[in-house]
Short mmCIF file of C-alpha atoms in Angstrom, two decimals:
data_model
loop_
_atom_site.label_atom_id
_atom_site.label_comp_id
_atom_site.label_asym_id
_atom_site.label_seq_id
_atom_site.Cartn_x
_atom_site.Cartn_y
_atom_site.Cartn_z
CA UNK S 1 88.70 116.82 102.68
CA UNK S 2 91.11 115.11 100.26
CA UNK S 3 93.58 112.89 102.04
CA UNK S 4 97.32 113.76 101.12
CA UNK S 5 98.89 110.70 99.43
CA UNK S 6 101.65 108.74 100.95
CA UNK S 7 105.37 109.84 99.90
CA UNK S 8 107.55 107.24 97.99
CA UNK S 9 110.65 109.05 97.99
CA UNK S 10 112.66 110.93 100.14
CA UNK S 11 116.14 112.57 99.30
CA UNK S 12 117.86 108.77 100.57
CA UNK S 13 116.39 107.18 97.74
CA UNK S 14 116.56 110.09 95.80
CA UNK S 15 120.08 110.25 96.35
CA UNK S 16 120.48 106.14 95.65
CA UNK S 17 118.97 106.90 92.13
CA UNK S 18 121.42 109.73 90.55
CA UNK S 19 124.29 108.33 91.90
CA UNK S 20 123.00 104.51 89.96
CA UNK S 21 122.11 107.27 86.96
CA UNK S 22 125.61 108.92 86.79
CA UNK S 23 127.51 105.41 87.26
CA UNK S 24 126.24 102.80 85.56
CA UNK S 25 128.17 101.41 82.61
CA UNK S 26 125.26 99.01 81.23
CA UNK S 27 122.35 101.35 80.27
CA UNK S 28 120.16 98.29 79.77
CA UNK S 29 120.74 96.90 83.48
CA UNK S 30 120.40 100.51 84.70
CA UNK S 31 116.77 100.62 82.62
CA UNK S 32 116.01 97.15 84.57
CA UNK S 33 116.53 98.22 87.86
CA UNK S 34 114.71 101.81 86.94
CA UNK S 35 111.43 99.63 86.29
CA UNK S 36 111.88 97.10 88.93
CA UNK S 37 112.44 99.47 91.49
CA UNK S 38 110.07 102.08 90.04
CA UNK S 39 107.18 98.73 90.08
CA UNK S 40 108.46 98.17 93.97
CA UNK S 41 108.20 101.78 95.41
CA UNK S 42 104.85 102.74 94.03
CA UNK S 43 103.96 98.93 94.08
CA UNK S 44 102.83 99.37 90.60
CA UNK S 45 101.15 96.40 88.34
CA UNK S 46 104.14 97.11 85.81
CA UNK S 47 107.06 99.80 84.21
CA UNK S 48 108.02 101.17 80.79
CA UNK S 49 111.06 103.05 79.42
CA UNK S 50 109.88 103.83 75.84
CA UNK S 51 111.77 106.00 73.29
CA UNK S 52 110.39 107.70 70.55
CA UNK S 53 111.39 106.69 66.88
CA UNK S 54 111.12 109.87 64.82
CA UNK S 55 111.07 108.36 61.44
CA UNK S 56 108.19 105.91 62.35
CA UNK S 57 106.29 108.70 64.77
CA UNK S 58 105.78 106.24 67.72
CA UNK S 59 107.44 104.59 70.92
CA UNK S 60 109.29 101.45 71.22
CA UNK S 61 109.02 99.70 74.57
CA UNK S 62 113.45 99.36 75.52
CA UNK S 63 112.58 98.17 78.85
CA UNK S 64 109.67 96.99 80.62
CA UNK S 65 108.69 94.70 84.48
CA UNK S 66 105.36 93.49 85.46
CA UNK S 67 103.14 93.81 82.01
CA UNK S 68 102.88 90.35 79.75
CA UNK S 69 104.99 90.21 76.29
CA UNK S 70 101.60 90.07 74.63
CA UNK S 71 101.01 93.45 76.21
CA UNK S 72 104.39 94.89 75.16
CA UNK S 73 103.88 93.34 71.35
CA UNK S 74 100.11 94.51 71.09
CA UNK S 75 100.97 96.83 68.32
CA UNK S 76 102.74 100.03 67.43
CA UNK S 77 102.14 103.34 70.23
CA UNK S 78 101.50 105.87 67.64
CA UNK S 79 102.20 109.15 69.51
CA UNK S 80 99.04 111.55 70.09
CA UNK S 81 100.60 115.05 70.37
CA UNK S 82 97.86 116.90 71.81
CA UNK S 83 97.83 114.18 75.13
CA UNK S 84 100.84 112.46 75.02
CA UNK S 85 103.57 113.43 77.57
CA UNK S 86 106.35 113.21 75.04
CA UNK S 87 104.93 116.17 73.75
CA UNK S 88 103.46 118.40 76.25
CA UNK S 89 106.25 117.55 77.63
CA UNK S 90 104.56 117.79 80.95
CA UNK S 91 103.61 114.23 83.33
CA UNK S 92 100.08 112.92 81.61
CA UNK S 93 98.20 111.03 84.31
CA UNK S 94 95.08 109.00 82.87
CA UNK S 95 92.84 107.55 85.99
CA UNK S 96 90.77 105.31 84.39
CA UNK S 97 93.05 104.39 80.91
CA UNK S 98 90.33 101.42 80.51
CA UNK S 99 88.00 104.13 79.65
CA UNK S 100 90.22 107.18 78.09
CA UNK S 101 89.49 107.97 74.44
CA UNK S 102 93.86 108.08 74.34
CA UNK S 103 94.03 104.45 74.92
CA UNK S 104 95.26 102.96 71.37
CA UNK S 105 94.87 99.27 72.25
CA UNK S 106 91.50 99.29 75.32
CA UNK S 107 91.06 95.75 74.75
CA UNK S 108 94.89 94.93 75.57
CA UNK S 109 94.41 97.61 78.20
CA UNK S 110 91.93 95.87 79.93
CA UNK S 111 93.25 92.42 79.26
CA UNK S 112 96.48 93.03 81.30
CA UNK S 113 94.56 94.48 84.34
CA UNK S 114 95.73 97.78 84.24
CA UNK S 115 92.93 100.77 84.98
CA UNK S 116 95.59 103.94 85.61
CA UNK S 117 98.76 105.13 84.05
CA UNK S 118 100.81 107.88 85.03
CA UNK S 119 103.40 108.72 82.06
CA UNK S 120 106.82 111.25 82.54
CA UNK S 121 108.68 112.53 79.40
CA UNK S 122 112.02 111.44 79.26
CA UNK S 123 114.56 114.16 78.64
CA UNK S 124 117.57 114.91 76.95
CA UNK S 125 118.71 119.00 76.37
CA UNK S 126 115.64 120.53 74.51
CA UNK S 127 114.40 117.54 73.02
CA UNK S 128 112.02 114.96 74.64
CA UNK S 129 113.28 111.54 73.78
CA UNK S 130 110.42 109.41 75.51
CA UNK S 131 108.56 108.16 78.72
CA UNK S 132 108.67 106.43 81.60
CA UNK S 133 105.07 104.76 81.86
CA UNK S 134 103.60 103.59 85.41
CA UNK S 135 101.00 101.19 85.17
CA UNK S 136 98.65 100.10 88.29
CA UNK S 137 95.63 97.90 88.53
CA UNK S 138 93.63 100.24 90.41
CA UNK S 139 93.52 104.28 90.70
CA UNK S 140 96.17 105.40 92.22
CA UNK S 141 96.99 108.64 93.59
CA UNK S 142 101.03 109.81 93.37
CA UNK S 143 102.39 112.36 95.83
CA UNK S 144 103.20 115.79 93.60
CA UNK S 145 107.15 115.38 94.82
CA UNK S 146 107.12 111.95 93.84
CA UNK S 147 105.95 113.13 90.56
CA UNK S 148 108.49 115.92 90.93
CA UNK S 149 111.39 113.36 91.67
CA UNK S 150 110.38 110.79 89.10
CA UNK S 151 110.76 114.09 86.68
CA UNK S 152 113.84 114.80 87.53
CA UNK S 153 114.90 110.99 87.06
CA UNK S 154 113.42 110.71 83.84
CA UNK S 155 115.58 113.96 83.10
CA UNK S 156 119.04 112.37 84.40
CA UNK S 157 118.18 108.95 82.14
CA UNK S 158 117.43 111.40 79.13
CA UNK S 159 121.01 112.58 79.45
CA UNK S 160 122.75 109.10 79.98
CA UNK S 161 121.19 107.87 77.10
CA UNK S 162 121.99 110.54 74.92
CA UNK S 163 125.30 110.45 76.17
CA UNK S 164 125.18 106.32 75.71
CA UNK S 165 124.57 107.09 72.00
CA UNK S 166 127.21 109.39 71.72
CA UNK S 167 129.18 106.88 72.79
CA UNK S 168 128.44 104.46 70.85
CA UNK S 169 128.87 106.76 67.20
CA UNK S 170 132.61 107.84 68.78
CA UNK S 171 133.33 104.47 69.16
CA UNK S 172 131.79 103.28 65.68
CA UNK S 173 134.00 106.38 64.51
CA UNK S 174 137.02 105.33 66.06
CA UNK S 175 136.44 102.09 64.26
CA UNK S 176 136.34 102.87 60.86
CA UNK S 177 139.23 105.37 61.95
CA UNK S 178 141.06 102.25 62.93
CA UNK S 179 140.74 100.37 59.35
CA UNK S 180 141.91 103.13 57.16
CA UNK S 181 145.19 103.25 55.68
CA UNK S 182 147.63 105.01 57.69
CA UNK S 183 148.12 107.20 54.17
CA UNK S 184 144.78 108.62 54.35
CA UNK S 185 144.78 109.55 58.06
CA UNK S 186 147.74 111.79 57.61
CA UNK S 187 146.44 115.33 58.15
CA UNK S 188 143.31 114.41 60.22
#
């Protein structure tokens, strides 16, 4: 008989996480504490927020806790679309990454200690935007709601960085708005 694992969040943490994902006005402290805390409740070797440049077809690491830098610069994360979770747009849990024929860098892999990796698309709308990767030194087993809540976080951060960008363009807007001559903003 297969032993249930152990829950890692109930709806108080669960709670404690939107309302930090609807009110946070520094998206790069909110993606620290996301890792951090994410590396604390599943005490997890380390934590990545990575987003998906379209032009160059792979993930950047924005935020990371508990890997080295030399893991984070090993080289460019050149997304596989058949088994990558950006794409099936479904969590993508790898047991024994050490020994997965997805692993890009196995050497680096095995380097920083990490045997099992549990990755959840971020969201935003229709579009996948990139993952949140959990990394542990051993094989771990996660509970199917925490996988269910970590889902719907990923989903939430999607949207707030979406929305962070959209911010940022109305405000570059504004900007240029700003340093026209008054004569060409008549009729605008």
């Amino acid at each position: 008989m297969t032993e249930i694992p152990e829950r890692k969040f109930y709806l108080r943490q669960f709670k404690a996480i939107v309302h930090a994902l609807v009110t946070y006005d520094d998206l790069n402290l909110l993606m620290k504490h996301i890792v951090e805390g994410t590396c604390r409740r599943f005490e997890a070797k380390g934590c990545s927020i990575m987003l998906l440049d379209e032009r160059e077809h792979q993930l950047i690491h924005v935020r990371s806790h508990g890997v080295s830098e030399e893991f984070l610069r090993k080289g460019p994360v050149v997304v596989d679309e058949k088994h990558c979770a950006l794409y099936t747009e479904q969590p993508v849990y790898i047991e024994d990454l050490r020994k997965s024929p997805h692993a890009q860098y196995p050497d680096a892999v095995a380097k920083e200690g990490i045997v099992s990796m549990l990755s959840i698309p971020i969201k935003s709308r229709q579009a996948t935007v990139g993952v949140l990767r959990i990394y542990h030194g051993e094989r771990y087993e996660f509970h199917e709601e925490d996988v269910d809540t970590l889902c719907i976080t990923s989903e939430v951060l999607g949207m707030v960085i979406e929305n962070n960008g959209f911010k940022n363009f109305l405000d570059s807007v504004k900007m240029a708005l700003a340093n026209l001559p008054l004569r060409l903003l008549e009729g605008l």
